[in-house]
Amino acid sequence: MNNRRKRTWKNYMLAVLTAAAVMGTGSLQPSSVWGEAGDREGIASLDEEEVYREEMEGDFELETEDSPDSETVPEEGLPDEMTGIDAGAAAGEVWGSPAGGGGVQASDEEPVLHQPKLTLESWKITDDQPLLAGETREGVAVFRNQSRDRAVYNLEISLEWEAQGLGFGKTSYYYPSAAAGAALEVPVTIRVSSGAEQQDAVLRFSLEYEDDKGTACTGSEKVILDIRQKAEVQASGFFMEEQVCATDTLSKDIKVQNTGKAPVYNVQVTVEGGGIFARSPLFAGNLETGGQAEGTLLLYVGTRDMKEPGTAGEGTEEEKYGETRGTLLLTYEDADGNLYTKEEDFRTVIGPSRTVALSVEEEETKTNPWWISGLLLVIVLLAGLALWMFCLVVRSRKELADARVIREELYGEKEKG
């Protein structure tokens, strides 16, 4: 009986020492319990512990279960069935450590649930072109629930903006729910007034919704609206004569003006047409809103069949000369580099060059036919004959008048005598 108590007491003391060593290291690893000096309190080294064990074993004699003196008697001072590691657990409770020595107890806290999040996945406007003043366009915003396992409920999307001249078909959208990972397409009708300024306007989407536990959530997304004014330029002062001669050079004074509400760039004026060529285009450069410029456009008149200025045509007289049509071209660009063209048609009649006409007249003068000279001689003779006959008639009449006067004078004297 006493031997049994001695053995039990020895086991209890060993368990207490083991628990104390575990408390000093916070682990049951062998390297922590039997490791380097300073890792635990009460035992400085492995040699000291071995000496201590030998002393304990010398004080108490061990008994086996087969020895005649062994008895199954409840241990005094200890609860039933508390030996070995159970005793160590009890010792650990005495020192304030968790049962089993040095471990951390499992937590009973609930797992963290992250709120679902809605984000803007894409934004697209029809035709992928800037919004022009005076237009109405359609856009689509796609929102996605980024949560993999939680839905959203009572979703409300509101539109907010500050730019003047903008309007929308709807400004608020409601959706009862959106499943985890689901996408929502939100159609947006955009109206831009004709007086809207050219700018990059901000459109904001304000999001309000709830998770599956009724917790309120909010979010905000934004897109940029590229608003552009129409580029407008007018040209004035151009006219074309009804008839021109080949090889002529025409000077045309032209004025161009920016009549739109946005700057324009690389403004030019030129002509295209059968037989009419621009010696050099009129370049007006860049024009701010309301700006204007003036210049002279020099035109060269060729023939209708002429392909390039100064080259001779190979057509007949009918193909070279006659009525022709042309076009005045006004070109300019907007801030995005888009090219605009305006056309004004004209028509005129191209005749032979003045040099050719004068040469023909001189040649005709030098090569008069003989019959013209004969005709002129006949005319002169006839005129002389007529004059001679006229003189004879006048002379005869004068002689008759003189004879009558003489006769009257003679007869008058006889009567008086």
Tab-separated table of C-alpha atoms in Angstrom:
chain	number	residue	atom	x	y	z
A	1	MET	CA	0.000	0.000	0.000
A	2	ASN	CA	2.746	2.386	0.927
A	3	ASN	CA	4.710	1.409	-2.176
A	4	ARG	CA	1.641	2.150	-4.312
A	5	ARG	CA	1.317	5.573	-2.789
A	6	LYS	CA	4.992	6.229	-3.254
A	7	ARG	CA	4.774	5.283	-6.933
A	8	THR	CA	1.690	7.438	-7.443
A	9	TRP	CA	3.275	10.367	-5.656
A	10	LYS	CA	6.374	10.025	-7.827
A	11	ASN	CA	4.263	9.992	-11.014
A	12	TYR	CA	2.364	13.031	-9.809
A	13	MET	CA	5.578	14.950	-9.146
A	14	LEU	CA	6.952	14.005	-12.572
A	15	ALA	CA	3.715	15.207	-14.179
A	16	VAL	CA	3.919	18.491	-12.269
A	17	LEU	CA	7.506	19.016	-13.403
A	18	THR	CA	6.574	18.217	-17.002
A	19	ALA	CA	3.640	20.646	-16.894
A	20	ALA	CA	5.899	23.327	-15.424
A	21	ALA	CA	8.388	22.804	-18.233
A	22	VAL	CA	5.615	23.060	-20.833
A	23	MET	CA	4.325	26.283	-19.277
A	24	GLY	CA	7.789	27.799	-19.576
A	25	THR	CA	8.018	27.051	-23.318
A	26	GLY	CA	4.378	27.211	-24.475
A	27	SER	CA	4.756	23.976	-26.479
A	28	LEU	CA	4.931	20.227	-26.090
A	29	GLN	CA	7.730	19.849	-28.649
A	30	PRO	CA	10.742	17.896	-27.362
A	31	SER	CA	13.067	20.714	-28.348
A	32	SER	CA	11.085	23.059	-26.119
A	33	VAL	CA	10.865	20.783	-23.072
A	34	TRP	CA	14.379	19.380	-23.178
A	35	GLY	CA	16.085	22.099	-25.221
A	36	GLU	CA	18.638	24.771	-24.454
A	37	ALA	CA	19.134	26.401	-21.075
A	38	GLY	CA	16.873	29.383	-20.392
A	39	ASP	CA	13.863	27.948	-22.295
A	40	ARG	CA	12.030	27.020	-19.073
A	41	GLU	CA	12.107	27.743	-15.359
A	42	GLY	CA	13.090	25.256	-12.603
A	43	ILE	CA	15.433	23.030	-14.731
A	44	ALA	CA	18.691	24.540	-15.941
A	45	SER	CA	19.954	21.694	-18.101
A	46	LEU	CA	19.411	18.079	-19.125
A	47	ASP	CA	22.090	16.857	-16.683
A	48	GLU	CA	20.373	18.435	-13.699
A	49	GLU	CA	17.082	16.852	-14.682
A	50	GLU	CA	18.645	13.405	-14.966
A	51	VAL	CA	20.201	13.773	-11.501
A	52	TYR	CA	16.864	14.826	-10.103
A	53	ARG	CA	15.150	11.804	-11.620
A	54	GLU	CA	17.741	9.447	-10.232
A	55	GLU	CA	17.207	10.869	-6.751
A	56	MET	CA	13.465	10.434	-7.073
A	57	GLU	CA	13.825	6.861	-8.248
A	58	GLY	CA	16.211	6.124	-5.358
A	59	ASP	CA	13.749	7.389	-2.744
A	60	PHE	CA	10.844	5.313	-4.087
A	61	GLU	CA	10.825	1.733	-5.138
A	62	LEU	CA	8.849	0.934	-8.232
A	63	GLU	CA	6.242	-1.793	-8.119
A	64	THR	CA	4.754	-3.589	-11.018
A	65	GLU	CA	1.154	-4.642	-11.326
A	66	ASP	CA	2.282	-8.267	-10.814
A	67	SER	CA	3.969	-7.693	-7.443
A	68	PRO	CA	2.227	-9.245	-4.462
A	69	ASP	CA	2.090	-6.002	-2.536
A	70	SER	CA	0.217	-4.096	-5.231
A	71	GLU	CA	-3.378	-3.285	-4.549
A	72	THR	CA	-6.015	-1.365	-6.414
A	73	VAL	CA	-6.704	1.344	-3.913
A	74	PRO	CA	-8.014	4.826	-4.749
A	75	GLU	CA	-5.259	7.339	-4.527
A	76	GLU	CA	-5.568	9.739	-1.676
A	77	GLY	CA	-5.466	13.409	-2.433
A	78	LEU	CA	-6.143	12.862	-6.127
A	79	PRO	CA	-9.351	12.247	-8.034
A	80	ASP	CA	-10.050	8.749	-9.325
A	81	GLU	CA	-8.307	7.754	-12.594
A	82	MET	CA	-6.081	10.880	-12.531
A	83	THR	CA	-2.598	9.720	-13.376
A	84	GLY	CA	0.044	10.525	-15.950
A	85	ILE	CA	-1.098	13.145	-18.448
A	86	ASP	CA	-4.326	13.732	-16.475
A	87	ALA	CA	-2.216	14.734	-13.533
A	88	GLY	CA	-0.235	16.986	-15.824
A	89	ALA	CA	-3.482	18.555	-16.937
A	90	ALA	CA	-4.428	19.156	-13.342
A	91	ALA	CA	-1.046	20.670	-12.678
A	92	GLY	CA	-1.511	22.872	-15.691
A	93	GLU	CA	-4.773	24.128	-14.248
A	94	VAL	CA	-2.972	24.940	-11.019
A	95	TRP	CA	-0.462	27.085	-12.908
A	96	GLY	CA	-3.200	28.751	-14.942
A	97	SER	CA	-2.453	27.084	-18.265
A	98	PRO	CA	-5.025	25.380	-20.490
A	99	ALA	CA	-5.631	21.673	-19.981
A	100	GLY	CA	-3.126	19.568	-21.826
A	101	GLY	CA	-0.409	22.208	-21.303
A	102	GLY	CA	0.538	25.297	-23.291
A	103	GLY	CA	-2.011	24.994	-26.166
A	104	VAL	CA	-4.504	27.616	-27.308
A	105	GLN	CA	-8.153	26.752	-26.987
A	106	ALA	CA	-10.300	26.669	-30.164
A	107	SER	CA	-12.270	29.859	-30.753
A	108	ASP	CA	-16.064	29.775	-30.842
A	109	GLU	CA	-16.334	33.115	-32.833
A	110	GLU	CA	-18.430	33.225	-36.055
A	111	PRO	CA	-16.579	33.511	-39.414
A	112	VAL	CA	-16.261	37.013	-40.908
A	113	LEU	CA	-18.797	37.731	-43.689
A	114	HIS	CA	-17.696	40.293	-46.266
A	115	GLN	CA	-20.344	42.554	-47.738
A	116	PRO	CA	-21.113	42.063	-51.438
A	117	LYS	CA	-19.766	44.799	-53.699
A	118	LEU	CA	-21.209	46.170	-56.961
A	119	THR	CA	-18.766	47.693	-59.455
A	120	LEU	CA	-19.041	49.236	-62.931
A	121	GLU	CA	-17.729	46.658	-65.397
A	122	SER	CA	-18.182	48.569	-68.678
A	123	TRP	CA	-19.670	51.700	-70.262
A	124	LYS	CA	-20.472	52.052	-73.967
A	125	ILE	CA	-22.144	54.694	-76.153
A	126	THR	CA	-23.570	53.783	-79.557
A	127	ASP	CA	-21.160	54.387	-82.472
A	128	ASP	CA	-18.299	55.017	-80.008
A	129	GLN	CA	-18.240	58.667	-81.119
A	130	PRO	CA	-18.185	61.870	-79.022
A	131	LEU	CA	-21.542	63.353	-78.040
A	132	LEU	CA	-22.334	66.218	-80.423
A	133	ALA	CA	-24.391	69.210	-79.327
A	134	GLY	CA	-28.033	68.792	-80.325
A	135	GLU	CA	-27.887	64.978	-80.435
A	136	THR	CA	-29.682	62.236	-78.491
A	137	ARG	CA	-27.656	59.047	-77.987
A	138	GLU	CA	-28.010	55.735	-76.154
A	139	GLY	CA	-25.530	54.315	-73.651
A	140	VAL	CA	-25.302	51.085	-71.612
A	141	ALA	CA	-23.677	50.721	-68.180
A	142	VAL	CA	-22.940	47.150	-66.975
A	143	PHE	CA	-22.643	46.565	-63.204
A	144	ARG	CA	-21.500	43.262	-61.682
A	145	ASN	CA	-21.940	41.774	-58.199
A	146	GLN	CA	-18.337	40.860	-57.347
A	147	SER	CA	-19.328	38.576	-54.446
A	148	ARG	CA	-19.083	34.832	-55.164
A	149	ASP	CA	-21.621	33.671	-52.613
A	150	ARG	CA	-23.778	36.614	-51.510
A	151	ALA	CA	-26.602	38.319	-53.396
A	152	VAL	CA	-27.682	41.948	-53.119
A	153	TYR	CA	-31.219	43.211	-52.658
A	154	ASN	CA	-33.244	46.418	-53.142
A	155	LEU	CA	-30.683	47.922	-55.493
A	156	GLU	CA	-31.256	51.561	-56.493
A	157	ILE	CA	-29.011	53.346	-59.014
A	158	SER	CA	-29.211	57.148	-59.326
A	159	LEU	CA	-27.578	59.437	-61.929
A	160	GLU	CA	-25.791	62.612	-60.836
A	161	TRP	CA	-24.089	65.289	-62.985
A	162	GLU	CA	-23.101	68.954	-62.878
A	163	ALA	CA	-22.475	69.926	-66.528
A	164	GLN	CA	-24.977	72.303	-68.114
A	165	GLY	CA	-26.873	71.290	-71.239
A	166	LEU	CA	-27.188	67.579	-70.348
A	167	GLY	CA	-30.412	65.622	-69.917
A	168	PHE	CA	-31.311	61.953	-69.404
A	169	GLY	CA	-34.336	59.804	-70.155
A	170	LYS	CA	-34.268	58.363	-66.594
A	171	THR	CA	-32.307	59.400	-63.539
A	172	SER	CA	-33.157	56.502	-61.178
A	173	TYR	CA	-33.283	52.705	-61.628
A	174	TYR	CA	-34.524	49.994	-59.224
A	175	TYR	CA	-33.696	46.262	-59.220
A	176	PRO	CA	-35.141	43.855	-56.608
A	177	SER	CA	-32.006	41.702	-56.448
A	178	ALA	CA	-28.785	40.661	-58.123
A	179	ALA	CA	-27.410	37.170	-57.565
A	180	ALA	CA	-23.808	36.479	-56.630
A	181	GLY	CA	-21.600	37.155	-59.662
A	182	ALA	CA	-24.543	38.433	-61.731
A	183	ALA	CA	-24.338	41.384	-64.157
A	184	LEU	CA	-26.940	44.134	-64.616
A	185	GLU	CA	-27.306	46.214	-67.793
A	186	VAL	CA	-28.531	49.758	-67.185
A	187	PRO	CA	-29.716	51.586	-70.368
A	188	VAL	CA	-29.065	55.344	-70.339
A	189	THR	CA	-30.599	57.834	-72.810
A	190	ILE	CA	-28.418	60.960	-73.122
A	191	ARG	CA	-29.660	64.287	-74.528
A	192	VAL	CA	-27.211	67.096	-75.338
A	193	SER	CA	-28.604	70.580	-75.970
A	194	SER	CA	-27.369	72.616	-78.928
A	195	GLY	CA	-25.914	75.193	-76.531
A	196	ALA	CA	-23.902	72.745	-74.412
A	197	GLU	CA	-20.259	73.699	-73.987
A	198	GLN	CA	-17.503	71.566	-75.450
A	199	GLN	CA	-16.132	69.689	-72.434
A	200	ASP	CA	-15.469	66.370	-70.690
A	201	ALA	CA	-18.497	66.036	-68.394
A	202	VAL	CA	-18.624	63.657	-65.399
A	203	LEU	CA	-21.625	61.322	-65.007
A	204	ARG	CA	-21.792	59.633	-61.589
A	205	PHE	CA	-23.730	56.452	-60.692
A	206	SER	CA	-24.771	56.383	-57.008
A	207	LEU	CA	-25.526	52.836	-55.709
A	208	GLU	CA	-27.632	51.883	-52.664
A	209	TYR	CA	-28.460	48.250	-51.793
A	210	GLU	CA	-28.677	45.652	-48.972
A	211	ASP	CA	-26.964	42.325	-48.334
A	212	ASP	CA	-28.758	39.096	-47.369
A	213	LYS	CA	-28.776	40.152	-43.702
A	214	GLY	CA	-30.388	43.521	-44.457
A	215	THR	CA	-27.212	45.534	-43.913
A	216	ALA	CA	-27.237	48.769	-45.947
A	217	CYS	CA	-24.419	49.178	-48.482
A	218	THR	CA	-23.480	52.072	-50.765
A	219	GLY	CA	-21.178	52.632	-53.713
A	220	SER	CA	-20.331	55.147	-56.418
A	221	GLU	CA	-18.967	54.872	-59.967
A	222	LYS	CA	-18.361	57.515	-62.648
A	223	VAL	CA	-17.814	57.818	-66.403
A	224	ILE	CA	-16.629	60.677	-68.643
A	225	LEU	CA	-18.917	62.059	-71.370
A	226	ASP	CA	-17.003	63.582	-74.296
A	227	ILE	CA	-19.221	66.494	-75.419
A	228	ARG	CA	-18.281	68.232	-78.650
A	229	GLN	CA	-19.729	71.167	-80.570
A	230	LYS	CA	-20.231	70.815	-84.322
A	231	ALA	CA	-17.468	72.445	-86.346
A	232	GLU	CA	-18.968	75.062	-88.697
A	233	VAL	CA	-17.093	77.283	-91.203
A	234	GLN	CA	-18.542	79.469	-93.967
A	235	ALA	CA	-16.799	80.884	-97.073
A	236	SER	CA	-18.037	84.019	-98.873
A	237	GLY	CA	-17.015	86.359	-101.703
A	238	PHE	CA	-16.409	83.764	-104.406
A	239	PHE	CA	-17.960	84.091	-107.884
A	240	MET	CA	-17.119	82.840	-111.372
A	241	GLU	CA	-17.479	84.798	-114.639
A	242	GLU	CA	-19.899	83.512	-117.248
A	243	GLN	CA	-17.121	83.221	-119.825
A	244	VAL	CA	-13.349	82.926	-119.500
A	245	CYS	CA	-10.490	82.351	-121.914
A	246	ALA	CA	-7.920	79.605	-121.823
A	247	THR	CA	-4.582	80.572	-120.192
A	248	ASP	CA	-6.283	83.329	-118.160
A	249	THR	CA	-5.318	83.828	-114.493
A	250	LEU	CA	-8.238	84.764	-112.228
A	251	SER	CA	-7.889	86.423	-108.832
A	252	LYS	CA	-10.669	85.724	-106.282
A	253	ASP	CA	-10.913	87.439	-102.890
A	254	ILE	CA	-12.481	85.064	-100.326
A	255	LYS	CA	-13.406	85.421	-96.653
A	256	VAL	CA	-13.810	82.435	-94.288
A	257	GLN	CA	-15.425	82.593	-90.830
A	258	ASN	CA	-15.844	80.132	-87.950
A	259	THR	CA	-19.592	80.219	-87.293
A	260	GLY	CA	-19.602	77.317	-84.796
A	261	LYS	CA	-18.964	77.141	-81.041
A	262	ALA	CA	-15.711	75.182	-81.195
A	263	PRO	CA	-12.246	75.962	-82.597
A	264	VAL	CA	-11.393	74.704	-86.097
A	265	TYR	CA	-8.012	73.890	-87.578
A	266	ASN	CA	-6.237	73.790	-90.972
A	267	VAL	CA	-8.874	75.766	-92.877
A	268	GLN	CA	-8.237	75.723	-96.665
A	269	VAL	CA	-10.053	76.811	-99.837
A	270	THR	CA	-9.369	75.422	-103.334
A	271	VAL	CA	-11.224	74.486	-106.542
A	272	GLU	CA	-11.719	71.383	-108.648
A	273	GLY	CA	-13.261	71.186	-112.099
A	274	GLY	CA	-12.766	70.632	-115.808
A	275	GLY	CA	-10.097	73.043	-116.964
A	276	ILE	CA	-10.072	75.281	-113.834
A	277	PHE	CA	-7.079	74.896	-111.495
A	278	ALA	CA	-5.908	76.588	-108.276
A	279	ARG	CA	-2.377	77.935	-108.622
A	280	SER	CA	-2.119	77.775	-104.811
A	281	PRO	CA	-4.888	76.971	-102.277
A	282	LEU	CA	-5.989	79.675	-99.863
A	283	PHE	CA	-4.771	78.624	-96.380
A	284	ALA	CA	-6.624	80.334	-93.505
A	285	GLY	CA	-5.011	78.326	-90.664
A	286	ASN	CA	-6.763	77.896	-87.293
A	287	LEU	CA	-9.857	79.866	-86.296
A	288	GLU	CA	-11.298	80.274	-82.815
A	289	THR	CA	-15.041	80.614	-82.259
A	290	GLY	CA	-16.249	83.619	-84.273
A	291	GLY	CA	-12.831	84.121	-85.890
A	292	GLN	CA	-12.425	84.981	-89.576
A	293	ALA	CA	-9.706	85.304	-92.219
A	294	GLU	CA	-9.419	86.778	-95.723
A	295	GLY	CA	-7.200	85.869	-98.651
A	296	THR	CA	-6.817	85.672	-102.426
A	297	LEU	CA	-7.312	82.493	-104.420
A	298	LEU	CA	-5.453	82.441	-107.775
A	299	LEU	CA	-7.032	80.300	-110.502
A	300	TYR	CA	-5.583	79.173	-113.833
A	301	VAL	CA	-7.932	78.588	-116.788
A	302	GLY	CA	-6.926	75.752	-119.079
A	303	THR	CA	-9.011	73.746	-121.512
A	304	ARG	CA	-11.759	71.321	-120.682
A	305	ASP	CA	-9.618	68.305	-121.599
A	306	MET	CA	-6.564	69.509	-119.650
A	307	LYS	CA	-5.544	67.160	-116.820
A	308	GLU	CA	-2.908	69.350	-115.156
A	309	PRO	CA	-2.117	73.055	-115.389
A	310	GLY	CA	0.171	73.892	-118.302
A	311	THR	CA	-0.233	70.596	-120.153
A	312	ALA	CA	-1.705	70.656	-123.653
A	313	GLY	CA	-4.944	68.850	-124.275
A	314	GLU	CA	-5.255	66.402	-127.145
A	315	GLY	CA	-8.952	66.824	-127.832
A	316	THR	CA	-10.754	68.579	-130.641
A	317	GLU	CA	-11.870	72.198	-130.523
A	318	GLU	CA	-15.258	71.110	-129.232
A	319	GLU	CA	-13.619	69.062	-126.471
A	320	LYS	CA	-11.288	71.885	-125.483
A	321	TYR	CA	-13.735	74.757	-125.369
A	322	GLY	CA	-17.283	75.186	-124.195
A	323	GLU	CA	-19.243	74.963	-120.949
A	324	THR	CA	-17.516	73.414	-117.938
A	325	ARG	CA	-18.422	72.826	-114.283
A	326	GLY	CA	-16.291	73.098	-111.171
A	327	THR	CA	-16.476	72.996	-107.370
A	328	LEU	CA	-15.196	75.332	-104.679
A	329	LEU	CA	-13.885	73.152	-101.804
A	330	LEU	CA	-13.715	74.362	-98.193
A	331	THR	CA	-11.940	71.930	-95.825
A	332	TYR	CA	-11.215	72.122	-92.061
A	333	GLU	CA	-10.688	69.905	-88.993
A	334	ASP	CA	-12.081	69.785	-85.457
A	335	ALA	CA	-10.155	69.264	-82.204
A	336	ASP	CA	-10.177	65.468	-82.689
A	337	GLY	CA	-8.681	65.681	-86.181
A	338	ASN	CA	-11.924	64.814	-87.986
A	339	LEU	CA	-11.964	66.287	-91.511
A	340	TYR	CA	-14.958	68.306	-92.755
A	341	THR	CA	-15.612	69.361	-96.378
A	342	LYS	CA	-18.073	71.860	-97.838
A	343	GLU	CA	-18.681	72.209	-101.579
A	344	GLU	CA	-20.042	75.027	-103.748
A	345	ASP	CA	-20.646	74.288	-107.446
A	346	PHE	CA	-20.070	76.777	-110.279
A	347	ARG	CA	-20.078	76.745	-114.075
A	348	THR	CA	-18.567	78.847	-116.859
A	349	VAL	CA	-17.691	78.752	-120.560
A	350	ILE	CA	-14.073	78.341	-121.611
A	351	GLY	CA	-13.151	79.988	-124.908
A	352	PRO	CA	-9.909	80.112	-126.919
A	353	SER	CA	-7.076	82.089	-125.450
A	354	ARG	CA	-6.913	85.797	-126.274
A	355	THR	CA	-3.547	85.375	-128.032
A	356	VAL	CA	-4.977	82.836	-130.465
A	357	ALA	CA	-7.976	85.075	-131.250
A	358	LEU	CA	-5.777	88.090	-132.079
A	359	SER	CA	-3.537	85.996	-134.332
A	360	VAL	CA	-6.524	84.774	-136.319
A	361	GLU	CA	-7.783	88.328	-136.860
A	362	GLU	CA	-4.373	89.540	-138.060
A	363	GLU	CA	-4.017	86.618	-140.425
A	364	GLU	CA	-7.425	87.261	-141.938
A	365	THR	CA	-6.483	90.929	-142.469
A	366	LYS	CA	-3.236	90.023	-144.261
A	367	THR	CA	-4.848	87.448	-146.552
A	368	ASN	CA	-7.897	89.370	-147.999
A	369	PRO	CA	-9.165	87.718	-151.230
A	370	TRP	CA	-8.909	89.662	-154.694
A	371	TRP	CA	-12.597	89.881	-155.164
A	372	ILE	CA	-12.921	92.038	-152.118
A	373	SER	CA	-10.552	94.574	-153.700
A	374	GLY	CA	-12.486	94.451	-157.000
A	375	LEU	CA	-15.715	94.948	-155.146
A	376	LEU	CA	-14.305	97.933	-153.412
A	377	LEU	CA	-13.152	99.349	-156.808
A	378	VAL	CA	-16.587	98.882	-158.305
A	379	ILE	CA	-18.149	100.570	-155.345
A	380	VAL	CA	-15.777	103.509	-155.752
A	381	LEU	CA	-16.503	103.766	-159.491
A	382	LEU	CA	-20.202	103.617	-158.952
A	383	ALA	CA	-19.941	106.258	-156.319
A	384	GLY	CA	-17.909	108.481	-158.708
A	385	LEU	CA	-20.372	107.938	-161.519
A	386	ALA	CA	-23.259	108.803	-159.290
A	387	LEU	CA	-21.491	111.923	-158.174
A	388	TRP	CA	-20.736	112.906	-161.809
A	389	MET	CA	-24.320	112.420	-162.819
A	390	PHE	CA	-25.490	114.391	-159.848
A	391	CYS	CA	-23.192	117.224	-160.821
A	392	LEU	CA	-24.521	117.153	-164.440
A	393	VAL	CA	-28.082	117.326	-163.244
A	394	VAL	CA	-27.326	120.214	-160.962
A	395	ARG	CA	-25.419	122.021	-163.745
A	396	SER	CA	-28.241	121.514	-166.270
A	397	ARG	CA	-30.797	122.860	-163.874
A	398	LYS	CA	-28.682	125.891	-163.209
A	399	GLU	CA	-28.247	126.591	-166.935
A	400	LEU	CA	-31.989	126.348	-167.523
A	401	ALA	CA	-32.645	128.744	-164.695
A	402	ASP	CA	-30.160	131.254	-166.082
A	403	ALA	CA	-31.710	131.051	-169.587
A	404	ARG	CA	-35.134	131.713	-168.183
A	405	VAL	CA	-33.942	134.773	-166.400
A	406	ILE	CA	-32.293	136.156	-169.559
A	407	ARG	CA	-35.412	135.508	-171.600
A	408	GLU	CA	-37.593	137.318	-169.129
A	409	GLU	CA	-35.298	140.282	-169.138
A	410	LEU	CA	-35.351	140.493	-172.964
A	411	TYR	CA	-39.120	140.255	-173.254
A	412	GLY	CA	-39.587	142.833	-170.597
A	413	GLU	CA	-37.529	145.460	-172.472
A	414	LYS	CA	-39.462	144.895	-175.709
A	415	GLU	CA	-42.779	145.501	-174.098
A	416	LYS	CA	-41.596	148.704	-172.584
A	417	GLY	CA	-40.356	149.990	-175.970
